[in-house]
PDB file of C-alpha atoms in Angstrom:
ATOM      1  CA  MET A   1    -102.988-119.500-185.669  1.00 54.00           C
ATOM      2  CA  PRO A   2    -103.679-122.865-183.954  1.00 63.00           C
ATOM      3  CA  LEU A   3    -104.945-122.878-180.397  1.00 73.00           C
ATOM      4  CA  ASP A   4    -102.549-123.493-177.551  1.00 84.00           C
ATOM      5  CA  VAL A   5    -102.963-126.846-175.807  1.00 91.00           C
ATOM      6  CA  SER A   6    -104.351-124.983-172.783  1.00 90.00           C
ATOM      7  CA  GLU A   7    -107.192-123.709-174.998  1.00 89.00           C
ATOM      8  CA  LEU A   8    -107.879-126.949-176.844  1.00 92.00           C
ATOM      9  CA  PRO A   9    -111.540-127.937-176.331  1.00 91.00           C
ATOM     10  CA  LEU A  10    -112.085-131.290-174.609  1.00 94.00           C
ATOM     11  CA  VAL A  11    -115.055-132.637-176.534  1.00 92.00           C
ATOM     12  CA  GLY A  12    -114.330-136.370-176.620  1.00 94.00           C
ATOM     13  CA  GLY A  13    -116.242-137.373-173.509  1.00 95.00           C
ATOM     14  CA  HIS A  14    -113.312-139.649-172.574  1.00 97.00           C
ATOM     15  CA  PRO A  15    -109.611-138.831-172.028  1.00 97.00           C
ATOM     16  CA  ALA A  16    -108.557-141.329-174.704  1.00 98.00           C
ATOM     17  CA  LEU A  17    -110.684-139.597-177.327  1.00 97.00           C
ATOM     18  CA  ASP A  18    -109.454-136.190-176.214  1.00 97.00           C
ATOM     19  CA  LEU A  19    -105.938-137.567-176.699  1.00 98.00           C
ATOM     20  CA  VAL A  20    -106.708-138.579-180.280  1.00 97.00           C
ATOM     21  CA  ASN A  21    -107.979-135.036-180.889  1.00 95.00           C
ATOM     22  CA  THR A  22    -104.667-133.454-179.886  1.00 96.00           C
ATOM     23  CA  LEU A  23    -103.459-134.021-183.450  1.00 94.00           C
ATOM     24  CA  GLU A  24    -105.321-132.074-186.120  1.00 87.00           C
ATOM     25  CA  ARG A  25    -105.441-134.267-189.195  1.00 77.00           C
ATOM     26  CA  GLY A  26    -107.983-132.433-191.362  1.00 63.00           C
ATOM     27  CA  GLY A  27    -107.508-129.742-193.980  1.00 57.00           C
ATOM     28  CA  ASN A  28    -104.838-129.207-196.594  1.00 55.00           C
ATOM     29  CA  SER A  29    -102.146-127.983-194.226  1.00 63.00           C
ATOM     30  CA  PRO A  30     -99.727-130.332-192.414  1.00 74.00           C
ATOM     31  CA  PRO A  31    -101.143-131.888-189.218  1.00 81.00           C
ATOM     32  CA  HIS A  32    -100.761-129.700-186.147  1.00 89.00           C
ATOM     33  CA  ASP A  33     -99.643-131.495-182.989  1.00 95.00           C
ATOM     34  CA  PHE A  34    -100.892-129.849-179.795  1.00 96.00           C
ATOM     35  CA  LEU A  35     -98.558-132.136-177.840  1.00 97.00           C
ATOM     36  CA  SER A  36     -95.546-130.259-179.157  1.00 95.00           C
ATOM     37  CA  ASP A  37     -93.275-131.113-176.234  1.00 97.00           C
ATOM     38  CA  SER A  38     -93.294-132.714-172.796  1.00 97.00           C
ATOM     39  CA  SER A  39     -94.476-129.483-171.174  1.00 97.00           C
ATOM     40  CA  ALA A  40     -97.541-129.385-173.430  1.00 97.00           C
ATOM     41  CA  LEU A  41     -98.181-133.050-172.692  1.00 98.00           C
ATOM     42  CA  LEU A  42     -98.062-132.423-168.958  1.00 98.00           C
ATOM     43  CA  SER A  43    -100.441-129.474-169.241  1.00 97.00           C
ATOM     44  CA  TRP A  44    -102.894-131.459-171.352  1.00 98.00           C
ATOM     45  CA  SER A  45    -102.749-134.463-169.008  1.00 98.00           C
ATOM     46  CA  VAL A  46    -103.935-132.352-166.090  1.00 98.00           C
ATOM     47  CA  ARG A  47    -106.699-130.657-168.114  1.00 97.00           C
ATOM     48  CA  ALA A  48    -107.957-133.981-169.460  1.00 97.00           C
ATOM     49  CA  GLY A  49    -108.006-135.575-166.005  1.00 97.00           C
ATOM     50  CA  VAL A  50    -105.327-138.134-166.777  1.00 97.00           C
ATOM     51  CA  ILE A  51    -103.310-137.026-163.759  1.00 97.00           C
ATOM     52  CA  SER A  52    -103.875-134.683-160.818  1.00 97.00           C
ATOM     53  CA  ASP A  53    -102.040-131.443-160.058  1.00 97.00           C
ATOM     54  CA  ALA A  54    -100.049-133.184-157.322  1.00 97.00           C
ATOM     55  CA  GLU A  55     -99.080-135.988-159.689  1.00 97.00           C
ATOM     56  CA  ALA A  56     -98.079-133.425-162.313  1.00 98.00           C
ATOM     57  CA  ASP A  57     -95.591-131.968-159.831  1.00 98.00           C
ATOM     58  CA  GLN A  58     -94.073-135.431-159.357  1.00 97.00           C
ATOM     59  CA  VAL A  59     -93.843-135.994-163.093  1.00 98.00           C
ATOM     60  CA  ASP A  60     -92.352-132.548-163.674  1.00 98.00           C
ATOM     61  CA  ARG A  61     -89.596-133.208-161.133  1.00 98.00           C
ATOM     62  CA  ALA A  62     -88.865-136.644-162.576  1.00 98.00           C
ATOM     63  CA  TRP A  63     -88.687-135.304-166.132  1.00 98.00           C
ATOM     64  CA  HIS A  64     -86.562-132.351-165.059  1.00 97.00           C
ATOM     65  CA  ASP A  65     -84.054-134.698-163.428  1.00 97.00           C
ATOM     66  CA  GLU A  66     -84.083-137.073-166.399  1.00 97.00           C
ATOM     67  CA  PRO A  67     -84.820-135.315-169.728  1.00 97.00           C
ATOM     68  CA  ALA A  68     -84.554-138.633-171.597  1.00 97.00           C
ATOM     69  CA  ALA A  69     -87.542-139.888-169.605  1.00 97.00           C
ATOM     70  CA  ALA A  70     -89.557-136.840-170.680  1.00 98.00           C
ATOM     71  CA  HIS A  71     -88.757-137.543-174.315  1.00 97.00           C
ATOM     72  CA  ALA A  72     -89.614-141.230-173.877  1.00 97.00           C
ATOM     73  CA  GLY A  73     -92.915-140.338-172.224  1.00 98.00           C
ATOM     74  CA  LEU A  74     -93.884-137.992-175.052  1.00 98.00           C
ATOM     75  CA  THR A  75     -92.953-140.596-177.661  1.00 98.00           C
ATOM     76  CA  ALA A  76     -94.989-143.262-175.892  1.00 98.00           C
ATOM     77  CA  VAL A  77     -98.093-141.072-175.677  1.00 98.00           C
ATOM     78  CA  ARG A  78     -97.829-140.113-179.337  1.00 98.00           C
ATOM     79  CA  ASP A  79     -97.526-143.814-180.247  1.00 98.00           C
ATOM     80  CA  ILE A  80    -100.619-144.626-178.200  1.00 98.00           C
ATOM     81  CA  ARG A  81    -102.496-141.765-179.844  1.00 98.00           C
ATOM     82  CA  ALA A  82    -101.628-142.915-183.359  1.00 96.00           C
ATOM     83  CA  GLY A  83    -102.492-146.541-182.684  1.00 97.00           C
ATOM     84  CA  LEU A  84    -105.755-145.739-180.962  1.00 97.00           C
ATOM     85  CA  HIS A  85    -106.866-143.431-183.755  1.00 95.00           C
ATOM     86  CA  LEU A  86    -106.232-146.151-186.326  1.00 94.00           C
ATOM     87  CA  VAL A  87    -108.079-148.805-184.330  1.00 95.00           C
ATOM     88  CA  LEU A  88    -111.088-146.630-183.551  1.00 94.00           C
ATOM     89  CA  LEU A  89    -111.459-145.495-187.159  1.00 92.00           C
ATOM     90  CA  ALA A  90    -111.389-149.122-188.265  1.00 91.00           C
ATOM     91  CA  VAL A  91    -114.108-149.970-185.756  1.00 89.00           C
ATOM     92  CA  ILE A  92    -116.462-147.085-186.459  1.00 87.00           C
ATOM     93  CA  THR A  93    -116.007-146.644-190.217  1.00 79.00           C
ATOM     94  CA  ASP A  94    -115.277-150.064-191.716  1.00 69.00           C
ATOM     95  CA  PRO A  95    -115.228-152.976-189.251  1.00 64.00           C
ATOM     96  CA  ASP A  96    -115.150-155.516-192.091  1.00 61.00           C
ATOM     97  CA  GLY A  97    -112.461-153.744-194.109  1.00 63.00           C
ATOM     98  CA  ASP A  98    -108.693-154.184-194.169  1.00 65.00           C
ATOM     99  CA  THR A  99    -107.761-155.027-190.593  1.00 79.00           C
ATOM    100  CA  VAL A 100    -104.021-155.494-191.122  1.00 87.00           C
ATOM    101  CA  ALA A 101    -103.054-151.953-190.125  1.00 89.00           C
ATOM    102  CA  ALA A 102    -105.526-151.900-187.237  1.00 91.00           C
ATOM    103  CA  GLY A 103    -104.226-155.266-186.069  1.00 93.00           C
ATOM    104  CA  ALA A 104    -100.658-153.993-186.073  1.00 95.00           C
ATOM    105  CA  ALA A 105    -101.796-150.928-184.125  1.00 96.00           C
ATOM    106  CA  LEU A 106    -103.465-153.188-181.573  1.00 96.00           C
ATOM    107  CA  VAL A 107    -100.197-155.062-181.079  1.00 97.00           C
ATOM    108  CA  GLY A 108     -98.438-151.784-180.365  1.00 97.00           C
ATOM    109  CA  LEU A 109    -101.160-150.685-177.961  1.00 98.00           C
ATOM    110  CA  HIS A 110    -100.977-154.029-176.180  1.00 97.00           C
ATOM    111  CA  GLU A 111     -97.234-153.622-175.717  1.00 97.00           C
ATOM    112  CA  ARG A 112     -97.685-150.154-174.243  1.00 97.00           C
ATOM    113  CA  TRP A 113    -100.465-151.363-171.956  1.00 97.00           C
ATOM    114  CA  SER A 114     -98.450-154.443-170.879  1.00 97.00           C
ATOM    115  CA  GLY A 115     -95.615-152.201-169.770  1.00 97.00           C
ATOM    116  CA  ALA A 116     -98.041-149.988-167.867  1.00 97.00           C
ATOM    117  CA  ALA A 117     -99.689-152.997-166.223  1.00 97.00           C
ATOM    118  CA  ALA A 118     -96.287-154.347-165.173  1.00 97.00           C
ATOM    119  CA  ARG A 119     -95.680-151.108-163.275  1.00 96.00           C
ATOM    120  CA  ALA A 120     -99.179-151.014-161.767  1.00 97.00           C
ATOM    121  CA  ARG A 121    -100.071-152.312-158.329  1.00 95.00           C
ATOM    122  CA  LEU A 122    -103.155-153.597-156.558  1.00 94.00           C
ATOM    123  CA  VAL A 123    -104.669-151.090-154.144  1.00 93.00           C
ATOM    124  CA  LEU A 124    -107.276-151.753-151.477  1.00 92.00           C
ATOM    125  CA  GLY A 125    -109.942-149.068-151.523  1.00 83.00           C
ATOM    126  CA  SER A 126    -112.953-148.462-149.329  1.00 82.00           C
ATOM    127  CA  SER A 127    -115.087-151.094-151.024  1.00 86.00           C
ATOM    128  CA  ARG A 128    -112.966-152.910-153.594  1.00 92.00           C
ATOM    129  CA  VAL A 129    -109.524-153.734-154.876  1.00 94.00           C
ATOM    130  CA  ARG A 130    -108.383-151.842-157.947  1.00 90.00           C
ATOM    131  CA  LEU A 131    -105.380-151.789-160.209  1.00 92.00           C
ATOM    132  CA  ALA A 132    -103.546-148.478-159.840  1.00 94.00           C
ATOM    133  CA  TYR A 133    -101.564-147.387-162.891  1.00 96.00           C
ATOM    134  CA  GLY A 134     -98.773-144.856-162.712  1.00 93.00           C
ATOM    135  CA  THR A 135     -96.592-145.880-159.797  1.00 93.00           C
ATOM    136  CA  VAL A 136     -93.398-144.647-161.476  1.00 96.00           C
ATOM    137  CA  PRO A 137     -93.472-140.822-161.808  1.00 97.00           C
ATOM    138  CA  ALA A 138     -91.403-140.710-164.992  1.00 97.00           C
ATOM    139  CA  MET A 139     -93.816-143.121-166.692  1.00 97.00           C
ATOM    140  CA  LEU A 140     -97.012-141.948-165.009  1.00 98.00           C
ATOM    141  CA  VAL A 141     -98.434-140.056-167.984  1.00 98.00           C
ATOM    142  CA  PRO A 142     -97.880-142.757-170.650  1.00 98.00           C
ATOM    143  CA  ASP A 143     -99.065-145.467-168.246  1.00 98.00           C
ATOM    144  CA  ARG A 144    -102.309-143.632-167.480  1.00 98.00           C
ATOM    145  CA  THR A 145    -102.729-142.907-171.185  1.00 98.00           C
ATOM    146  CA  ALA A 146    -102.342-146.591-172.018  1.00 98.00           C
ATOM    147  CA  GLU A 147    -104.918-147.396-169.349  1.00 97.00           C
ATOM    148  CA  ALA A 148    -107.351-144.893-170.874  1.00 98.00           C
ATOM    149  CA  ALA A 149    -106.817-146.274-174.373  1.00 98.00           C
ATOM    150  CA  VAL A 150    -107.606-149.815-173.272  1.00 97.00           C
ATOM    151  CA  ASP A 151    -110.614-148.601-171.303  1.00 97.00           C
ATOM    152  CA  ILE A 152    -112.219-146.860-174.285  1.00 97.00           C
ATOM    153  CA  MET A 153    -111.631-149.872-176.526  1.00 96.00           C
ATOM    154  CA  LEU A 154    -113.101-152.350-174.050  1.00 96.00           C
ATOM    155  CA  THR A 155    -115.981-150.395-172.560  1.00 95.00           C
ATOM    156  CA  ALA A 156    -117.274-147.905-175.133  1.00 93.00           C
ATOM    157  CA  ASP A 157    -120.260-148.778-177.301  1.00 93.00           C
ATOM    158  CA  PRO A 158    -118.812-148.572-180.856  1.00 90.00           C
ATOM    159  CA  THR A 159    -122.138-147.266-182.161  1.00 90.00           C
ATOM    160  CA  ARG A 160    -121.736-144.252-179.864  1.00 93.00           C
ATOM    161  CA  VAL A 161    -118.213-143.341-180.949  1.00 94.00           C
ATOM    162  CA  ARG A 162    -118.577-140.663-183.586  1.00 91.00           C
ATOM    163  CA  ARG A 163    -116.312-138.748-185.929  1.00 91.00           C
ATOM    164  CA  CYS A 164    -117.121-135.123-186.657  1.00 90.00           C
ATOM    165  CA  PRO A 165    -118.022-135.501-190.369  1.00 86.00           C
ATOM    166  CA  VAL A 166    -115.146-134.311-192.521  1.00 81.00           C
ATOM    167  CA  ARG A 167    -117.060-134.720-195.781  1.00 81.00           C
ATOM    168  CA  ASP A 168    -119.685-132.294-194.514  1.00 80.00           C
ATOM    169  CA  GLY A 169    -117.195-129.737-193.302  1.00 78.00           C
ATOM    170  CA  GLY A 170    -116.461-131.109-189.832  1.00 81.00           C
ATOM    171  CA  CYS A 171    -113.047-131.359-188.218  1.00 85.00           C
ATOM    172  CA  GLY A 172    -112.710-135.137-187.894  1.00 87.00           C
ATOM    173  CA  TRP A 173    -112.407-135.175-184.101  1.00 91.00           C
ATOM    174  CA  LEU A 174    -113.690-138.241-182.289  1.00 94.00           C
ATOM    175  CA  PHE A 175    -116.249-138.092-179.492  1.00 95.00           C
ATOM    176  CA  LEU A 176    -118.694-140.196-177.515  1.00 94.00           C
ATOM    177  CA  ASP A 177    -122.292-139.492-178.425  1.00 93.00           C
ATOM    178  CA  GLN A 178    -123.932-139.365-175.017  1.00 89.00           C
ATOM    179  CA  SER A 179    -127.179-137.856-176.234  1.00 87.00           C
ATOM    180  CA  ARG A 180    -130.350-139.710-175.273  1.00 84.00           C
ATOM    181  CA  ASN A 181    -131.358-140.631-178.813  1.00 86.00           C
ATOM    182  CA  GLY A 182    -127.852-140.975-180.251  1.00 83.00           C
ATOM    183  CA  SER A 183    -128.301-138.068-182.658  1.00 81.00           C
ATOM    184  CA  ARG A 184    -125.217-135.973-181.928  1.00 87.00           C
ATOM    185  CA  ARG A 185    -123.382-135.262-185.159  1.00 85.00           C
ATOM    186  CA  TRP A 186    -120.816-132.571-184.496  1.00 87.00           C
ATOM    187  CA  CYS A 187    -117.927-132.390-182.041  1.00 87.00           C
ATOM    188  CA  ARG A 188    -119.430-129.090-180.841  1.00 80.00           C
ATOM    189  CA  MET A 189    -122.453-127.418-182.361  1.00 65.00           C
ATOM    190  CA  ALA A 190    -120.995-124.025-181.454  1.00 65.00           C
ATOM    191  CA  ASP A 191    -117.942-124.791-183.606  1.00 63.00           C
ATOM    192  CA  CYS A 192    -118.221-127.150-186.555  1.00 79.00           C
ATOM    193  CA  GLY A 193    -122.018-127.383-186.574  1.00 50.00           C
ATOM    194  CA  ASN A 194    -122.683-123.661-186.738  1.00 53.00           C
ATOM    195  CA  VAL A 195    -119.813-123.028-189.161  1.00 50.00           C
ATOM    196  CA  VAL A 196    -121.165-125.589-191.612  1.00 48.00           C
ATOM    197  CA  LYS A 197    -124.725-124.304-191.219  1.00 48.00           C
ATOM    198  CA  ALA A 198    -123.612-120.721-191.838  1.00 47.00           C
ATOM    199  CA  ARG A 199    -121.631-121.732-194.910  1.00 46.00           C
ATOM    200  CA  ARG A 200    -124.565-123.650-196.358  1.00 43.00           C
ATOM    201  CA  LEU A 201    -126.886-120.715-195.722  1.00 38.00           C
ATOM    202  CA  THR A 202    -124.471-118.407-197.530  1.00 43.00           C
ATOM    203  CA  GLU A 203    -124.269-120.834-200.443  1.00 42.00           C
ATOM    204  CA  ARG A 204    -128.074-121.052-200.702  1.00 42.00           C
ATOM    205  CA  ARG A 205    -128.412-117.257-200.658  1.00 42.00           C
ATOM    206  CA  ARG A 206    -125.736-116.889-203.292  1.00 48.00           C
ATOM    207  CA  ALA A 207    -127.427-119.503-205.463  1.00 45.00           C
ATOM    208  CA  ALA A 208    -130.795-117.757-205.032  1.00 45.00           C
ATOM    209  CA  ARG A 209    -129.319-114.402-206.088  1.00 47.00           C
ATOM    210  CA  SER A 210    -127.667-115.857-209.178  1.00 53.00           C
ATOM    211  CA  SER A 211    -130.681-117.885-210.349  1.00 53.00           C
ATOM    212  CA  PRO A 212    -133.170-116.376-212.859  1.00 57.00           C
ATOM    213  CA  SER A 213    -136.220-114.797-211.213  1.00 51.00           C
TER     214      SER A 213
END
């Protein structure tokens, strides 16, 4: 049975990557979407640090009063997730390959971000002026998600964005390799890494038993 969104590990090292990982795309079974409804989206947004508990209360009230806004918010976040996944895979796996699909995804992401930026406002902080996204409660979650997606694309070192290796038995989740020497391979060693190691050990032992002495 798939994990509940409240149990989903946050291994991406950035909210945008954790968003991409809310859709399980590996294996032979149909993809499992942890963002099954607006309630799951709201729960995940707080856990991932996209919004605060107080902001979640505002969003919950806005979505309760206007269910269509909740549906629109969920649709927008899913669109951002799909586009970002496509773009990041193009960057980290085949930058010189077919860029048509990734280019179309970028257009969609730009449209989502433009809408978020139009609703943002300049805020004077203690030492600088910043652009605050999420001024409209009903659109707070998708706006912050769009902000996170643009941030990861513009600021992350592409050589440090990794994909848990599917060909070697990994899950395909994306994560930032923040290790000192850039050697992190698995989303979590306790999960995919150890599972693959255990399976390989079992295969070697089985091969040793079946080979002539």
